Amino acid sequence: MNTDSPAGLDGRALACRRGGRAVFRGLDLRAAPGELIVLRGPNGSGKSSLLRVLAGLLAPAGGTLAWDGEDVAEDPARHRARLHFVGHDDALKPTLTLREHIAFHAALRGAGTSDPAAALDAFGLAALANMPARVLSQGQRRRAALARLLAAPAPLWLLDEPTNGLDAAAADGLARAVAKHRAGGGIVVAATHLDFPGADARTLTLGAAR
Amino acid sequence: MNAAFALIARDVKLALRTPAETLTILAFFVIAPTLFAFGIGPEPQVLARVAVGIVWVVALLACLLSLDRLFQAEADDGSLEQLVLAPAPLELLALAKCAAQWLTTAVPLIVVSPLVATMLQLPDEAYGTLLVSLLLGTPTLSLTGGIGAALSVGARKGGALLALIVLPLYVPVLIFAVAAVEAAVAGLPVRPHLFLLAGLGVLALTVAPFAMAASLRQASE
């Protein structure tokens, strides 16, 4: 490990191009264990693209991304194992129950044991555990997508507009989950244009579309 | 490995909960050959001559029908991102998707294939070889079809594109499978053809996972 590389997530001079257009360039992003970074910026400023770069879904057009001083490009599988990504879509199958969704996600993430009931309970979904996803409302679907965060442990949470469609109680549930995750040394990077629930968040504002 | 088995179990469960998809494909597999019987005429000798070819061509098309949604359904609801971001190798997960597709589509087709063969007056001595050829050939269809399905994720009219990509790749399977069954009808040795069919399966198994994973990563950028 390099001595000048801090623990946690360390992105330097990150650049991203989509469709031949530079979305952002020269972007530095550091997140130490326990930190919450809220990405802000107008539509098209690259919040989602940045999250996809941090997740490794999208290769950066420039710059480097490191975790605990180690370049994530060297071992993408290890990087994937250390993160949870909640995207725009809730990734729910209409005929599977919520419990099955959480259990499948835990198995997919390679978690040896999982407690779907506790994960669902944290987002107020305990009573709906055996309901198929097709009968859920928009907000309940979003909660189910967020409950996956608790299905398997991972130090880095990447959340894209996590509070979309959530009511106040669910937003509180998310705030509690995020606080607990941070207390355990976890890092959260969330893109949002609403108020994100969470104490002493660091805000990173991305520029307007160029 | 557990992730792959969990994915197979999930896909089989999804297929069992919406049986209409599998049943539609099965119905196509049973009904389409009857059109040949109407079109060609009911003479047993004529039908028996073309029976193997028809069973196999219709099986190819039936398989193609189910491939359309293989990865597109995952991309549409956001599950593809979760698969790409899973710690397990994407190659393994793509292979698991194909295995589930084979279990939920090809296995039912193989089970009802004797019925279709009977309708087309296939000679009795060829049934065993027909079943073996389907067992050996359909995994190759699922795997090469998986490449097409992964390449056509996100494309408009993905189904038509899928057919264009996949049908030429199905030709070798068709040739060796039909050759095996015709050899059985003629009383000639069938094993060389079946070995070649199995060889195609091994080739598909070594190439398809990497091709699928590469296209899926591209599709989820």
XYZ file of C-alpha atoms in Angstrom:
431
model
C 0.000 0.000 0.000
C 1.241 3.474 -0.871
C 1.705 5.737 2.110
C 0.159 8.712 0.320
C -3.002 6.748 -0.502
C -5.653 7.095 2.156
C -7.849 4.236 3.287
C -11.196 3.973 1.553
C -12.158 5.175 -1.870
C -9.750 7.415 -3.752
C -10.605 8.653 -7.223
C -8.153 11.002 -8.914
C -8.638 13.076 -12.052
C -11.530 10.864 -13.104
C -12.950 11.538 -16.532
C -15.962 10.139 -18.243
C -17.079 10.338 -21.855
C -20.443 9.174 -23.069
C -21.467 9.225 -26.693
C -18.311 11.158 -27.587
C -19.151 13.949 -25.126
C -17.122 14.645 -21.991
C -19.514 14.285 -19.041
C -16.880 15.264 -16.491
C -13.109 15.399 -16.341
C -10.447 16.003 -13.737
C -12.777 14.962 -10.955
C -11.253 14.059 -7.587
C -13.267 12.100 -5.079
C -12.005 10.822 -1.734
C -14.067 8.989 0.821
C -12.589 7.767 4.083
C -14.245 4.963 6.061
C -17.433 6.233 7.710
C -17.982 9.044 5.232
C -21.145 9.915 3.350
C -20.698 11.727 0.066
C -23.756 13.271 -1.541
C -23.435 13.938 -5.259
C -25.410 16.911 -6.445
C -25.825 18.660 -9.712
C -28.371 19.310 -12.430
C -29.680 16.585 -14.728
C -26.984 15.458 -17.102
C -24.138 16.612 -14.885
C -22.852 13.049 -14.577
C -24.012 11.920 -11.128
C -25.165 8.540 -12.401
C -22.162 8.190 -14.688
C -19.833 8.856 -11.768
C -21.580 6.173 -9.705
C -21.233 3.749 -12.606
C -17.534 4.567 -12.848
C -17.144 4.032 -9.083
C -18.978 0.689 -9.403
C -16.759 -0.422 -12.265
C -19.691 -0.724 -14.672
C -18.153 2.014 -16.792
C -14.430 2.316 -17.369
C -13.213 5.866 -16.690
C -11.944 7.704 -19.766
C -9.128 9.018 -17.616
C -7.816 9.081 -14.069
C -7.496 6.331 -11.511
C -9.724 4.810 -8.893
C -8.203 3.117 -5.875
C -9.464 1.385 -2.764
C -7.155 1.342 0.268
C -4.360 2.413 -2.055
C -4.865 -0.425 -4.527
C -5.989 0.351 -8.079
C -9.404 -1.265 -8.528
C -8.671 -2.034 -12.185
C -6.087 -4.573 -11.032
C -8.686 -6.829 -9.468
C -12.211 -5.930 -10.633
C -13.725 -8.997 -8.952
C -12.507 -7.836 -5.545
C -13.910 -4.385 -6.176
C -17.298 -5.861 -7.133
C -17.286 -7.906 -3.924
C -16.864 -4.799 -1.791
C -19.752 -2.753 -3.157
C -23.517 -2.567 -3.327
C -25.057 -0.642 -6.191
C -28.657 0.553 -6.146
C -29.428 1.927 -9.593
C -32.419 3.704 -11.091
C -34.258 0.449 -11.642
C -35.384 -1.648 -8.721
C -34.388 -4.977 -10.338
C -37.459 -6.792 -9.056
C -39.069 -9.780 -10.767
C -42.882 -9.526 -10.689
C -43.512 -13.102 -9.570
C -40.797 -13.444 -6.912
C -41.597 -12.591 -3.300
C -39.569 -9.995 -1.422
C -38.038 -12.666 0.798
C -36.914 -14.568 -2.321
C -35.438 -11.396 -3.793
C -33.365 -10.720 -0.692
C -32.274 -14.346 -0.349
C -31.289 -14.476 -4.029
C -29.329 -11.256 -3.729
C -27.456 -12.613 -0.710
C -26.583 -15.781 -2.636
C -25.537 -13.731 -5.673
C -23.279 -11.598 -3.483
C -21.767 -14.756 -2.007
C -22.969 -14.083 1.539
C -22.780 -17.294 3.493
C -25.685 -16.565 5.754
C -28.318 -13.942 5.397
C -31.306 -12.752 7.336
C -33.913 -11.599 4.781
C -36.430 -10.874 7.547
C -34.117 -8.373 9.279
C -33.239 -6.672 5.978
C -36.911 -6.281 5.077
C -37.832 -5.189 8.594
C -35.283 -2.350 8.474
C -37.276 -0.850 5.600
C -40.710 -1.587 7.039
C -41.398 -4.445 4.641
C -41.661 -7.306 7.157
C -45.410 -7.671 6.617
C -44.935 -7.885 2.842
C -42.128 -10.472 2.902
C -44.219 -13.126 1.180
C -45.859 -10.831 -1.352
C -44.800 -11.001 -4.999
C -43.158 -7.813 -6.234
C -45.893 -7.152 -8.804
C -48.425 -6.099 -6.122
C -46.120 -3.492 -4.569
C -46.408 0.260 -4.938
C -43.593 2.359 -6.400
C -42.325 3.357 -2.958
C -42.463 -0.203 -1.663
C -40.491 -1.386 -4.686
C -37.836 1.232 -3.962
C -37.687 0.075 -0.340
C -37.249 -3.514 -1.471
C -34.348 -2.453 -3.708
C -32.762 -0.691 -0.720
C -33.342 -3.684 1.572
C -30.830 -5.530 -0.628
C -28.126 -3.344 0.918
C -28.570 -5.293 4.133
C -28.717 -8.720 2.466
C -24.953 -9.082 2.384
C -22.196 -7.014 3.955
C -20.177 -4.728 1.675
C -18.192 -1.649 2.744
C -19.095 0.591 -0.188
C -22.675 1.593 -0.965
C -23.369 3.393 -4.235
C -26.902 4.771 -4.329
C -28.485 6.417 -7.358
C -31.456 8.591 -6.339
C -32.227 6.258 -3.425
C -34.978 8.425 -1.957
C -37.081 8.566 -5.135
C -40.636 7.623 -4.239
C -39.885 7.051 -0.550
C -42.220 8.361 2.152
C -40.881 9.982 5.339
C -40.855 6.725 7.320
C -38.915 4.896 4.606
C -36.463 7.796 4.299
C -35.891 7.482 8.051
C -35.285 3.764 7.604
C -32.693 4.565 4.941
C -31.102 7.190 7.206
C -30.820 4.629 10.033
C -29.339 2.002 7.710
C -26.828 4.534 6.338
C -25.896 5.725 9.857
C -25.353 2.143 11.034
C -23.309 1.350 7.936
C -21.114 4.420 8.500
C -20.704 3.652 12.184
C -19.264 0.309 11.112
C -16.704 2.049 8.881
C -18.719 1.838 5.679
C -18.678 4.416 2.904
C -21.799 5.716 1.178
C -21.854 7.658 -2.078
C -25.329 8.814 -3.008
C -26.543 10.821 -5.990
C -29.667 12.801 -5.293
C -31.410 16.032 -6.022
C -33.578 15.719 -2.922
C -32.377 16.168 0.636
C -30.467 13.085 1.600
C -31.052 11.959 5.178
C -27.781 11.686 7.037
C -25.594 13.647 9.404
C -22.495 15.605 8.323
C -22.570 14.547 4.722
C -19.917 15.902 2.413
C -21.406 17.331 -0.767
C -19.758 17.075 -4.135
C -21.419 19.269 -6.730
C -20.996 18.292 -10.339
C -21.114 20.939 -13.027
C -23.825 21.512 -15.568
C -23.796 19.614 -18.826
C -21.199 20.943 -21.186
C -20.558 -21.503 -7.648
C -23.425 -20.909 -5.216
C -24.326 -17.730 -7.045
C -24.650 -19.687 -10.302
C -26.884 -22.324 -8.720
C -28.983 -19.624 -7.057
C -29.424 -17.981 -10.463
C -30.500 -21.269 -12.078
C -32.932 -21.908 -9.217
C -34.355 -18.396 -9.528
C -34.857 -18.675 -13.296
C -36.502 -22.089 -13.015
C -38.772 -20.700 -10.316
C -39.674 -17.733 -12.520
C -40.470 -20.076 -15.404
C -42.665 -22.270 -13.200
C -44.578 -19.255 -11.934
C -45.296 -17.994 -15.436
C -45.791 -21.311 -17.248
C -47.536 -19.560 -20.147
C -44.165 -18.702 -21.715
C -42.951 -22.292 -21.787
C -46.372 -23.598 -22.821
C -46.547 -21.155 -25.737
C -43.218 -22.400 -27.022
C -44.296 -26.021 -26.577
C -47.534 -25.315 -28.430
C -45.519 -23.780 -31.273
C -43.290 -26.864 -31.333
C -46.340 -29.147 -31.660
C -48.426 -27.024 -34.033
C -45.799 -25.846 -36.533
C -44.988 -29.398 -37.779
C -48.674 -30.033 -38.469
C -48.526 -27.180 -40.962
C -45.879 -29.128 -42.849
C -48.180 -32.137 -42.856
C -50.940 -29.994 -44.382
C -48.588 -28.325 -46.827
C -46.737 -31.395 -48.036
C -49.643 -33.837 -47.902
C -50.392 -36.782 -45.655
C -48.513 -39.532 -47.538
C -46.580 -41.419 -44.838
C -43.543 -42.067 -47.061
C -43.152 -38.398 -47.939
C -43.579 -37.261 -44.327
C -41.225 -39.925 -43.002
C -38.574 -38.694 -45.431
C -38.729 -35.115 -44.108
C -39.725 -35.840 -40.481
C -36.270 -35.474 -38.906
C -35.529 -32.233 -40.688
C -38.853 -30.746 -39.662
C -38.558 -31.782 -36.012
C -35.091 -30.282 -35.790
C -35.857 -27.067 -37.682
C -38.934 -26.444 -35.560
C -36.939 -27.222 -32.399
C -34.359 -24.608 -33.489
C -37.056 -22.012 -34.017
C -38.791 -22.856 -30.740
C -35.482 -22.468 -28.928
C -35.000 -19.103 -30.631
C -38.381 -17.904 -29.367
C -37.320 -18.208 -25.743
C -33.865 -16.664 -26.235
C -35.298 -13.281 -27.074
C -35.945 -12.455 -23.408
C -32.951 -14.311 -21.922
C -30.872 -11.224 -21.160
C -33.233 -8.506 -22.373
C -35.607 -9.150 -19.456
C -32.677 -8.734 -17.057
C -31.621 -5.504 -18.743
C -35.161 -4.085 -18.731
C -35.688 -4.307 -14.973
C -32.131 -3.458 -13.897
C -31.190 -6.978 -12.805
C -28.419 -7.119 -15.399
C -26.423 -4.501 -13.470
C -26.698 -6.629 -10.359
C -25.481 -9.708 -12.263
C -22.562 -7.789 -13.788
C -21.633 -6.413 -10.347
C -21.837 -9.764 -8.552
C -18.501 -10.965 -7.202
C -18.856 -14.256 -9.108
C -17.400 -14.295 -12.651
C -19.950 -13.020 -15.162
C -18.934 -15.895 -17.465
C -20.254 -18.345 -14.879
C -23.485 -16.413 -14.360
C -24.103 -16.192 -18.124
C -23.574 -19.948 -18.308
C -26.099 -20.367 -15.493
C -28.630 -18.301 -17.458
C -28.146 -20.639 -20.446
C -28.463 -23.710 -18.236
C -31.740 -22.407 -16.851
C -32.964 -21.610 -20.369
C -32.086 -25.157 -21.426
C -33.889 -26.665 -18.440
C -37.030 -24.612 -18.918
C -37.261 -24.707 -22.729
C -35.216 -27.497 -24.265
C -36.100 -30.208 -21.749
C -39.873 -29.805 -22.279
C -39.243 -29.830 -26.059
C -37.268 -33.057 -25.794
C -40.050 -34.608 -23.706
C -42.752 -33.879 -26.299
C -40.544 -34.520 -29.350
C -41.680 -38.193 -29.709
C -45.238 -36.908 -30.100
C -44.197 -34.579 -32.913
C -42.111 -37.343 -34.499
C -45.148 -39.668 -34.427
C -47.293 -37.088 -36.181
C -44.680 -36.920 -38.922
C -44.439 -40.732 -39.273
C -40.801 -40.938 -38.212
C -39.670 -44.589 -38.563
C -39.669 -46.427 -35.224
C -35.955 -47.271 -35.265
C -34.999 -43.579 -35.290
C -36.669 -42.445 -32.044
C -33.745 -43.275 -29.776
C -31.275 -41.417 -31.976
C -33.640 -38.461 -32.276
C -33.781 -38.134 -28.493
C -30.010 -38.504 -28.120
C -29.404 -35.944 -30.881
C -31.748 -33.499 -29.148
C -30.059 -34.089 -25.775
C -26.619 -33.484 -27.293
C -27.607 -30.676 -29.654
C -29.936 -28.457 -27.637
C -27.291 -27.337 -25.086
C -25.313 -25.996 -28.062
C -28.423 -24.139 -29.204
C -28.817 -22.581 -25.760
C -25.158 -21.556 -25.589
C -24.795 -20.107 -29.087
C -28.235 -18.581 -28.701
C -27.003 -17.008 -25.473
C -24.249 -15.234 -27.436
C -26.859 -13.807 -29.799
C -29.110 -12.845 -26.900
C -26.250 -11.061 -25.128
C -25.219 -9.245 -28.317
C -28.749 -8.059 -29.038
C -29.423 -6.655 -25.538
C -30.638 -3.105 -25.923
C -31.053 -3.336 -29.689
C -34.322 -2.272 -31.221
C -36.092 -5.231 -32.794
C -33.683 -7.397 -30.816
C -35.643 -10.515 -31.741
C -35.037 -10.132 -35.470
C -31.377 -9.296 -34.905
C -31.085 -12.326 -32.652
C -32.415 -14.590 -35.414
C -29.938 -13.102 -37.894
C -27.010 -13.691 -35.545
C -28.008 -17.091 -34.270
C -29.579 -19.014 -37.161
C -26.343 -19.274 -39.200
C -24.577 -20.560 -36.083
C -27.252 -23.246 -35.723
C -26.539 -24.740 -39.152
C -23.747 -27.143 -38.072
C -25.890 -28.500 -35.229
C -28.769 -29.043 -37.638
C -26.552 -30.823 -40.170
C -24.999 -33.297 -37.741
C -28.202 -33.938 -35.785
C -30.228 -34.686 -38.896
C -27.382 -36.779 -40.315
C -27.354 -38.882 -37.136
C -31.089 -39.567 -37.233
C -31.038 -40.306 -40.980
C -28.196 -42.723 -40.408
C -30.358 -44.459 -37.819
C -33.234 -44.686 -40.327
C -30.881 -46.149 -42.941
C -29.365 -48.587 -40.446
C -25.913 -46.952 -40.650
C -23.651 -46.164 -37.684
C -24.877 -43.063 -35.855
C -22.035 -42.567 -33.433
C -19.716 -40.482 -35.664
C -22.461 -37.910 -36.134
C -23.300 -37.859 -32.444
C -19.631 -37.406 -31.537
C -19.423 -34.430 -33.873
C -22.585 -33.040 -32.275
C -21.035 -33.454 -28.829
C -17.857 -31.803 -30.120
C -19.856 -28.769 -31.215
C -21.288 -28.664 -27.699
C -17.806 -28.602 -26.175
C -16.766 -25.849 -28.563
C -19.824 -23.778 -27.632
C -19.179 -24.382 -23.939
C -15.635 -23.041 -24.204
C -16.425 -19.984 -26.334
C -19.935 -18.895 -25.318
C -19.345 -17.889 -21.660
C -16.600 -15.430 -22.623
C -18.517 -14.011 -25.582
C -21.668 -13.580 -23.495
C -19.835 -11.954 -20.580
C -18.028 -9.512 -22.881
C -21.260 -8.436 -24.574
C -23.139 -8.142 -21.287
C -20.428 -5.909 -19.812
C -20.659 -3.758 -22.913
C -24.445 -3.627 -22.624
C -24.399 -2.505 -18.992
C -21.930 0.365 -19.350
